[in-house]
Coordinates of C-alpha atoms and ligand atoms in Angstrom, one line a residue:
M14 CA 56.1 -21.2 -13.7
I15 CA 53.4 -23.8 -12.3
P16 CA 50.9 -24.3 -14.9
S17 CA 47.0 -24.2 -14.6
L18 CA 45.4 -28.2 -14.3
P19 CA 43.8 -29.8 -16.6
P20 CA 40.3 -28.6 -17.6
A21 CA 38.4 -30.6 -15.6
P22 CA 35.7 -32.5 -17.9
A23 CA 32.5 -29.4 -18.7
R24 CA 29.3 -32.7 -18.3
H25 CA 30.9 -35.5 -15.6
A26 CA 28.6 -37.1 -12.8
L27 CA 29.5 -38.6 -9.6
R28 CA 27.5 -41.8 -7.9
G29 CA 27.9 -42.7 -4.3
R30 CA 26.7 -42.5 -0.7
A31 CA 26.2 -38.9 -0.3
I32 CA 25.1 -36.3 2.6
T33 CA 24.2 -32.5 2.4
F34 CA 22.2 -29.6 4.7
G35 CA 18.3 -29.5 4.2
A36 CA 18.0 -27.1 7.6
N37 CA 20.2 -26.4 10.4
P38 CA 20.8 -29.2 12.7
F39 CA 20.8 -26.6 15.7
L40 CA 17.3 -24.5 14.9
D41 CA 15.8 -28.4 13.7
D42 CA 15.8 -31.8 14.3
P43 CA 19.3 -32.5 13.3
A44 CA 18.7 -36.0 12.7
R45 CA 15.3 -34.0 9.5
A46 CA 18.1 -31.4 9.1
L47 CA 20.4 -34.5 7.9
V48 CA 19.9 -34.8 4.2
H49 CA 21.1 -38.7 3.3
E50 CA 21.0 -40.3 0.6
P51 CA 22.6 -43.7 0.0
D52 CA 22.8 -43.8 -3.4
A53 CA 23.4 -39.9 -5.2
L54 CA 24.0 -38.7 -8.5
I55 CA 25.2 -35.5 -8.2
L56 CA 25.4 -33.9 -12.3
I57 CA 28.4 -31.4 -12.3
E58 CA 28.4 -28.6 -15.8
D59 CA 30.6 -26.1 -15.9
G60 CA 31.5 -26.2 -12.3
H61 CA 28.1 -25.9 -10.6
I62 CA 25.9 -29.3 -9.3
T63 CA 23.3 -29.2 -11.8
R64 CA 21.3 -31.9 -10.3
F65 CA 21.5 -34.3 -7.4
G66 CA 19.2 -36.9 -6.2
A67 CA 18.7 -40.8 -5.5
F68 CA 20.5 -42.3 -8.9
D69 CA 17.7 -44.7 -10.1
A70 CA 15.6 -41.2 -9.6
L71 CA 18.0 -40.0 -12.1
H72 CA 20.5 -41.6 -14.0
D73 CA 18.2 -42.1 -17.4
T74 CA 17.6 -38.6 -17.2
L75 CA 21.5 -38.0 -17.8
P76 CA 22.7 -36.3 -20.9
P77 CA 24.0 -39.5 -23.4
D78 CA 27.7 -40.4 -22.9
T79 CA 28.0 -38.0 -19.9
P80 CA 31.4 -40.2 -17.6
V81 CA 30.4 -41.0 -14.3
T82 CA 33.1 -42.2 -11.5
T83 CA 32.2 -43.5 -9.0
W84 CA 33.1 -43.5 -4.8
H85 CA 32.5 -47.6 -3.9
D86 CA 31.7 -46.9 0.2
G87 CA 33.0 -43.9 -0.2
I88 CA 30.3 -41.1 1.7
I89 CA 30.4 -37.4 -0.6
S90 CA 30.2 -34.0 1.0
A91 CA 30.3 -30.9 0.1
G92 CA 33.6 -29.6 0.5
F93 CA 34.8 -28.4 4.6
V94 CA 34.7 -24.7 4.4
D95 CA 38.0 -23.3 7.2
T96 CA 36.5 -20.0 8.8
H97 CA 39.8 -18.9 10.0
V98 CA 43.4 -19.8 9.5
H99 CA 46.6 -18.5 9.1
Y100 CA 48.7 -20.2 5.9
P101 CA 52.3 -17.8 7.1
Q102 CA 52.3 -20.1 11.2
L103 CA 52.4 -23.1 8.8
P104 CA 55.4 -23.6 9.4
M105 CA 56.1 -23.3 12.9
I106 CA 52.3 -25.7 14.0
A107 CA 53.2 -27.4 17.3
A108 CA 55.5 -24.4 19.2
Y109 CA 56.6 -25.9 21.8
G110 CA 55.4 -24.2 25.3
E111 CA 53.6 -20.9 25.3
Q112 CA 50.2 -18.8 25.4
L113 CA 49.3 -16.3 24.0
L114 CA 50.8 -13.5 23.5
E115 CA 54.1 -15.3 24.3
W116 CA 53.2 -17.0 21.7
L117 CA 53.2 -14.5 19.5
E118 CA 56.7 -13.0 20.6
R119 CA 58.8 -16.2 20.1
Y120 CA 57.1 -18.0 17.6
T121 CA 54.5 -16.2 15.1
F122 CA 56.1 -13.4 14.7
P123 CA 60.0 -14.3 13.6
T124 CA 58.7 -16.9 11.9
E125 CA 55.7 -14.1 9.5
A126 CA 59.2 -12.2 8.6
R127 CA 60.4 -14.4 5.8
F128 CA 57.5 -13.9 4.5
A129 CA 58.6 -10.2 2.8
D130 CA 60.0 -12.6 0.8
A131 CA 58.2 -13.5 -2.5
D132 CA 59.5 -16.8 -2.6
Y133 CA 59.7 -17.7 0.7
A134 CA 55.9 -16.7 0.6
A135 CA 54.9 -18.7 -2.2
G136 CA 56.2 -21.2 -1.7
V137 CA 54.3 -21.8 1.5
A138 CA 51.2 -20.8 -0.2
R139 CA 51.2 -23.4 -2.0
R140 CA 52.3 -26.8 0.7
F141 CA 49.1 -25.0 2.5
L142 CA 46.6 -25.5 -0.2
R143 CA 47.9 -28.4 -1.1
E144 CA 47.1 -29.6 2.5
L145 CA 44.0 -27.4 2.9
L146 CA 42.9 -30.0 -0.4
R147 CA 44.1 -32.6 1.0
A148 CA 41.7 -32.7 4.2
G149 CA 39.0 -31.8 2.1
T150 CA 38.9 -27.8 2.9
T151 CA 37.4 -26.6 -0.2
S152 CA 37.1 -22.5 1.0
A153 CA 38.9 -20.9 3.7
A154 CA 38.8 -17.7 5.6
V155 CA 43.0 -16.5 5.5
Y156 CA 45.4 -14.0 7.1
C157 CA 49.0 -13.2 5.1
T158 CA 50.9 -11.4 6.6
V159 CA 51.9 -8.1 6.7
H160 CA 54.0 -8.6 3.6
P161 CA 51.7 -7.0 0.4
Q162 CA 53.6 -9.9 -1.5
S163 CA 52.4 -12.6 1.1
V164 CA 48.8 -11.8 -0.3
D165 CA 49.4 -12.1 -3.8
A166 CA 51.7 -15.4 -3.3
F167 CA 48.9 -17.0 -1.9
F168 CA 46.0 -15.4 -3.9
T169 CA 48.2 -16.3 -7.2
E170 CA 48.3 -20.1 -5.9
S171 CA 44.5 -19.9 -5.4
A172 CA 43.6 -18.4 -7.9
R173 CA 45.7 -21.5 -10.8
L174 CA 44.0 -24.2 -8.3
N175 CA 40.0 -22.4 -8.4
T176 CA 39.3 -22.6 -5.6
R177 CA 37.1 -20.0 -3.9
M178 CA 38.7 -18.8 -0.9
I179 CA 39.1 -15.3 1.5
A180 CA 42.2 -13.3 2.6
G181 CA 43.5 -10.5 3.5
K182 CA 47.2 -8.4 3.9
V183 CA 47.8 -8.3 8.1
L184 CA 47.1 -4.6 9.4
M185 CA 49.6 -4.2 12.2
D186 CA 51.3 -0.6 13.4
R187 CA 52.4 -0.7 17.2
N188 CA 52.8 -3.7 19.0
A189 CA 54.8 -5.3 17.2
P190 CA 58.7 -6.2 15.9
A191 CA 59.8 -3.6 13.6
N192 CA 59.6 -5.2 11.0
L193 CA 56.3 -6.1 10.8
R194 CA 54.3 -2.6 11.2
D195 CA 52.8 -0.8 8.9
T196 CA 51.3 2.7 9.2
P197 CA 47.4 3.4 9.4
Q198 CA 48.6 5.2 5.8
G199 CA 50.5 2.4 3.8
G200 CA 48.7 -0.2 5.3
Y201 CA 45.1 1.0 4.3
D202 CA 47.3 1.9 0.4
A203 CA 48.6 -1.1 0.8
S204 CA 45.4 -3.3 1.5
L205 CA 43.7 -1.6 -2.0
A206 CA 45.5 -2.0 -3.7
L207 CA 45.3 -5.9 -2.9
I208 CA 41.5 -5.3 -3.1
E209 CA 41.8 -4.3 -7.0
R210 CA 44.1 -6.7 -8.0
W211 CA 42.0 -9.9 -6.2
H212 CA 38.7 -8.9 -4.8
Q213 CA 36.2 -11.1 -7.0
H214 CA 38.8 -11.7 -9.3
G215 CA 37.3 -15.5 -10.3
R216 CA 36.2 -16.8 -6.7
Q217 CA 38.7 -14.7 -4.0
L218 CA 37.3 -12.3 -2.1
Y219 CA 39.4 -10.0 -0.1
A220 CA 39.7 -9.5 3.5
V221 CA 40.3 -7.0 5.4
T222 CA 42.6 -8.0 7.7
P223 CA 43.7 -6.4 10.9
R224 CA 45.0 -9.5 13.2
F225 CA 43.7 -7.9 16.4
A226 CA 43.1 -4.4 18.9
A227 CA 46.1 -4.6 20.4
T228 CA 48.3 -4.7 17.5
S229 CA 46.7 -1.7 15.8
T230 CA 46.2 2.0 17.2
E231 CA 42.3 3.6 17.2
E232 CA 43.8 5.3 13.3
Q233 CA 44.9 1.7 11.8
L234 CA 41.7 0.4 13.0
D235 CA 39.4 3.5 11.7
L236 CA 40.8 3.3 8.8
A237 CA 40.1 -0.6 7.7
G238 CA 36.5 0.5 9.1
S239 CA 37.1 2.8 5.7
L240 CA 38.4 0.7 3.1
L241 CA 35.2 -2.1 4.4
R242 CA 33.2 0.9 2.1
Q243 CA 35.1 0.8 -0.3
R244 CA 34.5 -2.4 -2.6
E245 CA 31.1 -4.3 -2.5
G246 CA 31.0 -7.8 -0.8
L247 CA 35.0 -7.0 1.5
F248 CA 35.4 -9.4 4.4
M249 CA 36.8 -8.1 7.5
Q250 CA 38.5 -10.4 9.6
T251 CA 40.3 -10.1 13.7
H252 CA 40.7 -11.4 16.6
L253 CA 37.9 -11.4 19.4
S254 CA 38.6 -12.5 23.6
E255 CA 40.2 -15.4 22.8
N256 CA 42.5 -15.5 26.4
L257 CA 42.2 -13.7 29.1
A258 CA 45.9 -11.7 29.5
E259 CA 44.1 -10.5 25.9
V260 CA 41.1 -9.3 27.3
E261 CA 42.7 -7.2 29.7
W262 CA 45.4 -5.5 27.3
I263 CA 43.0 -4.6 25.7
S264 CA 40.9 -3.4 28.1
H265 CA 43.8 -0.9 29.1
L266 CA 45.1 -0.1 25.8
F267 CA 41.0 1.2 24.8
P268 CA 39.4 1.9 28.3
R269 CA 36.8 4.1 26.8
R270 CA 35.3 1.0 24.8
T271 CA 32.3 -0.8 26.8
S272 CA 34.0 -3.9 25.9
Y273 CA 36.2 -6.1 23.4
L274 CA 34.4 -6.4 20.7
D275 CA 33.3 -2.4 20.9
V276 CA 36.7 -1.1 19.6
Y277 CA 35.7 -3.2 16.8
A278 CA 32.4 -1.7 16.1
H279 CA 33.0 2.2 16.9
A280 CA 36.5 1.7 13.8
G281 CA 32.8 0.1 11.8
L282 CA 34.3 -3.5 11.9
V283 CA 31.5 -5.2 13.2
G284 CA 28.6 -5.8 10.2
P285 CA 27.8 -8.9 7.7
R286 CA 30.9 -10.6 6.2
S287 CA 33.2 -9.3 9.6
V288 CA 34.9 -12.9 10.7
L289 CA 35.5 -12.8 14.2
G290 CA 38.1 -16.1 15.6
H291 CA 37.5 -17.2 18.7
G292 CA 35.4 -15.6 21.5
V293 CA 36.2 -17.1 23.7
H294 CA 35.9 -14.9 26.4
V295 CA 32.6 -13.4 25.4
D296 CA 29.1 -12.2 27.5
E297 CA 25.6 -12.2 27.4
D298 CA 25.5 -8.9 26.1
T299 CA 28.7 -9.4 22.6
F300 CA 26.4 -12.3 21.8
H301 CA 24.3 -10.4 21.1
T302 CA 25.6 -7.6 19.8
C303 CA 26.8 -10.7 17.3
H304 CA 23.3 -11.6 16.4
A305 CA 22.3 -8.5 15.5
A306 CA 25.3 -7.1 13.9
G307 CA 25.1 -10.5 11.9
C308 CA 28.8 -10.9 12.2
A309 CA 30.3 -14.5 13.1
L310 CA 32.9 -16.0 15.1
A311 CA 35.2 -19.0 14.3
H312 CA 35.3 -21.5 16.9
C313 CA 38.9 -23.1 17.4
P314 CA 39.3 -25.7 19.3
T315 CA 42.5 -27.6 18.6
S316 CA 43.8 -24.1 18.9
N317 CA 41.6 -22.6 22.4
L318 CA 43.2 -25.8 23.6
F319 CA 46.6 -25.9 23.1
L320 CA 46.9 -22.4 23.6
G321 CA 45.2 -22.8 27.2
S322 CA 42.9 -20.0 26.0
G323 CA 39.6 -21.7 27.3
A324 CA 36.2 -23.3 26.0
F325 CA 33.9 -22.0 23.6
R326 CA 30.5 -21.8 24.5
L327 CA 29.1 -22.9 21.4
F328 CA 25.4 -23.6 22.2
D329 CA 25.8 -20.2 24.0
A330 CA 26.3 -18.4 20.9
L331 CA 24.0 -20.5 18.2
D332 CA 21.4 -20.1 21.4
P333 CA 18.1 -20.1 19.3
R334 CA 16.5 -17.7 20.5
R335 CA 19.8 -14.9 19.4
P336 CA 22.0 -17.3 17.2
V337 CA 24.9 -16.3 16.3
R338 CA 26.6 -16.9 13.4
V339 CA 29.7 -19.9 13.4
G340 CA 32.4 -21.6 11.4
L341 CA 34.6 -23.8 12.4
G342 CA 38.2 -22.6 12.2
T343 CA 41.7 -24.8 11.8
D344 CA 43.5 -21.8 13.3
V345 CA 46.9 -23.6 12.0
G346 CA 49.2 -22.7 13.2
A347 CA 48.1 -21.9 16.7
G348 CA 45.5 -24.7 15.8
T349 CA 47.8 -28.0 15.5
S350 CA 45.4 -30.0 12.2
L351 CA 44.3 -28.4 8.9
S352 CA 41.9 -31.0 9.2
Q353 CA 38.3 -30.7 9.8
L354 CA 37.8 -33.8 11.2
Q355 CA 40.2 -33.7 14.0
T356 CA 38.1 -30.4 15.1
L357 CA 35.2 -31.6 15.4
N358 CA 36.8 -34.1 17.2
E359 CA 37.8 -31.1 19.5
A360 CA 34.5 -29.3 19.4
Y361 CA 32.6 -32.8 20.5
K362 CA 35.3 -33.1 23.4
V363 CA 35.3 -28.9 23.9
A364 CA 31.8 -29.1 24.1
Q365 CA 31.6 -32.4 26.7
S366 CA 33.2 -30.0 29.3
T367 CA 30.8 -27.5 29.1
G368 CA 27.7 -30.1 29.7
R369 CA 26.7 -30.2 25.9
R370 CA 26.1 -32.6 23.1
L371 CA 27.7 -32.0 19.7
H372 CA 25.7 -34.5 17.4
P373 CA 27.5 -35.7 14.3
A374 CA 24.8 -33.5 12.4
Q375 CA 25.6 -30.5 14.1
A376 CA 29.4 -31.5 14.4
F377 CA 28.9 -31.6 9.7
W378 CA 26.6 -28.9 9.4
L379 CA 29.0 -26.7 11.4
A380 CA 31.7 -28.0 9.1
T381 CA 30.3 -27.6 5.3
A382 CA 26.8 -25.6 5.5
G383 CA 27.3 -23.1 8.9
G384 CA 31.0 -21.5 8.3
A385 CA 29.4 -21.6 4.6
H386 CA 25.8 -19.2 5.9
A387 CA 28.9 -17.5 8.5
L388 CA 31.0 -16.4 5.4
Y389 CA 27.3 -14.9 3.6
L390 CA 28.8 -17.6 1.4
D391 CA 25.7 -20.1 1.8
D392 CA 24.2 -19.5 -2.0
R393 CA 27.5 -21.0 -3.3
I394 CA 29.1 -23.5 -1.2
G395 CA 28.3 -25.4 2.2
T396 CA 25.7 -27.8 0.5
I397 CA 25.2 -30.7 -2.7
A398 CA 22.4 -28.9 -4.7
P399 CA 21.8 -27.3 -7.8
G400 CA 22.7 -24.3 -8.1
M401 CA 25.7 -25.0 -6.2
E402 CA 29.3 -24.8 -6.5
A403 CA 30.8 -28.4 -7.1
D404 CA 32.7 -28.1 -4.4
L405 CA 33.6 -31.3 -3.4
C406 CA 35.1 -34.1 -0.6
V407 CA 34.6 -37.9 -0.6
L408 CA 35.2 -39.4 2.5
D409 CA 36.9 -42.5 3.9
P410 CA 35.0 -44.0 7.1
H411 CA 37.7 -47.8 6.9
A412 CA 40.5 -45.3 5.8
T413 CA 42.5 -47.3 8.8
P414 CA 41.6 -50.8 10.4
L415 CA 41.1 -49.0 13.6
M416 CA 37.8 -47.0 11.9
A417 CA 36.8 -49.8 9.7
Q418 CA 36.8 -52.6 12.6
R419 CA 34.2 -49.8 14.2
A420 CA 32.8 -49.0 11.1
E421 CA 31.5 -52.0 10.8
Q422 CA 29.2 -52.0 14.2
C423 CA 28.1 -48.8 12.8
E424 CA 24.1 -49.0 12.2
T425 CA 22.8 -45.8 11.0
I426 CA 24.8 -42.6 9.0
E427 CA 24.8 -40.7 12.5
D428 CA 26.9 -43.3 13.8
L429 CA 29.6 -43.4 11.1
L430 CA 29.9 -40.1 10.4
F431 CA 30.7 -39.8 14.5
V432 CA 34.0 -42.3 14.1
L433 CA 34.5 -39.8 11.7
M434 CA 35.4 -36.9 13.4
M435 CA 36.5 -38.3 16.4
L436 CA 39.0 -40.7 14.0
G437 CA 39.4 -39.1 11.1
D438 CA 42.5 -37.0 9.8
D439 CA 43.3 -36.6 6.4
R440 CA 43.5 -40.3 5.7
S441 CA 40.4 -39.9 5.3
V442 CA 39.8 -37.8 2.1
R443 CA 39.7 -40.1 -0.7
A444 CA 39.3 -36.9 -2.9
T445 CA 38.5 -33.6 -3.8
Y446 CA 36.8 -31.3 -5.8
V447 CA 37.3 -27.6 -6.7
A448 CA 34.4 -26.1 -8.9
G449 CA 34.0 -30.4 -10.1
Q450 CA 37.7 -30.9 -10.5
L451 CA 40.2 -33.3 -9.1
V452 CA 42.0 -32.0 -7.3
H453 CA 43.0 -34.5 -4.8
D454 CA 43.2 -38.1 -4.9
R455 CA 44.5 -40.0 -2.1
D456 CA 45.5 -43.3 -3.8
A457 CA 45.8 -42.3 -6.7
P458 CA 47.9 -38.3 -6.8
E459 CA 49.1 -38.3 -9.9
A460 CA 45.0 -38.3 -11.1
A461 CA 44.2 -35.6 -9.3
G462 CA 43.6 -33.0 -12.3
A463 CA 43.9 -35.2 -14.7
R464 CA 39.8 -36.0 -14.1
G465 CA 40.7 -40.0 -12.4
A466 CA 40.4 -41.5 -15.8
G467 CA 41.0 -44.6 -13.2
H468 CA 37.1 -44.0 -11.4
I469 CA 35.7 -43.9 -13.9
T470 CA 33.1 -46.7 -14.1
S471 CA 30.3 -45.9 -16.7
F472 CA 29.2 -43.6 -19.7
T473 CA 25.4 -43.1 -19.7
Ligands
LIG515 ZN1 44.2 -16.2 14.8

């Protein structure tokens, strides 16, 4: 049994350079949407941010004896939000040679079969969440496997860390090996039991999770739709139009549906809090339906490049005339990194390949506030503001010699953020806070969970 983390101090404050967002930089001028406070003070009380502003303006208003941790040369940001990732695929990240459908058969299904063993699942869940926090990611929408014990393992560890996570049991009743298939009724019953156990248990949230249309019968998809209506605030996650061979297959499996998205819509699976992974090969009608329905697309550039799936049309999805909610996903294990900085690096290149320029403010919005907006959690996470949950990361733009020499030449915060997203990775995440609790300290790992006492530089 792993002990719970020691409680964070009920009240403490962070000082340092900080960035957050006052508007959506895809709809407003990116430079104006980005809020940059060169010397900020963030007061945290009982896991929530209660004050945020310039240190000089706020310092005298702090309650007496408030410990203040100063992050010199760091940039404090809201924690990153990963809108699409598979925790059971961590052991098979970087598997050589295949595209989507063959990659699933050859690598993914044999790996996921191991999660029948609850102890194995618990070990991977611990490693996965530790890696996420090392990458500065504090919330994610996570696929488990078909086994209910894989979901229990994940939520048990997430509840221990107090991270705000969305996860669910994969539903899969055809076109998969027998040891990874459930049945429509069995999948429904197991999901409902998991919803009772975990949905809105502390910060945990449940997502009904049909893997994708090819691995569920119509009966299973219909039951997934009825599951979604059983409780308030449930999520739905699945895959959409990732790869051309997959799109072709779906059109044969569901000849009566007008589009891939229509397969899910017909089952009642498309609406607010529905998160569709990829959407690489979709047309204007699908973007329009996503906008009207309020569902989200998860843009997973490292995965799309790794599997040769294609280039997501980010700026078409976000067209201000009918913007679709878009978050950023790492999609490990087809994605090649859990780092949102690395994911932004590839998002920038994918946008370039479609003739568009991803401004650093837009990029960091996608990784924080935009992801929270995609998940309908932007009233709780994704920005630094009073009332928000204190999920934060501290970025280090001087993490490597290469970054340090480049950062020295930066004249604006936008330049510095661009260096971070092009050259940064987990080494550039100096620290991570979850609900005000220090859970990762790159340079003093033993301090995580113990208040990071070495960094408290002053008391008011
Ligand atoms: Zn995926």
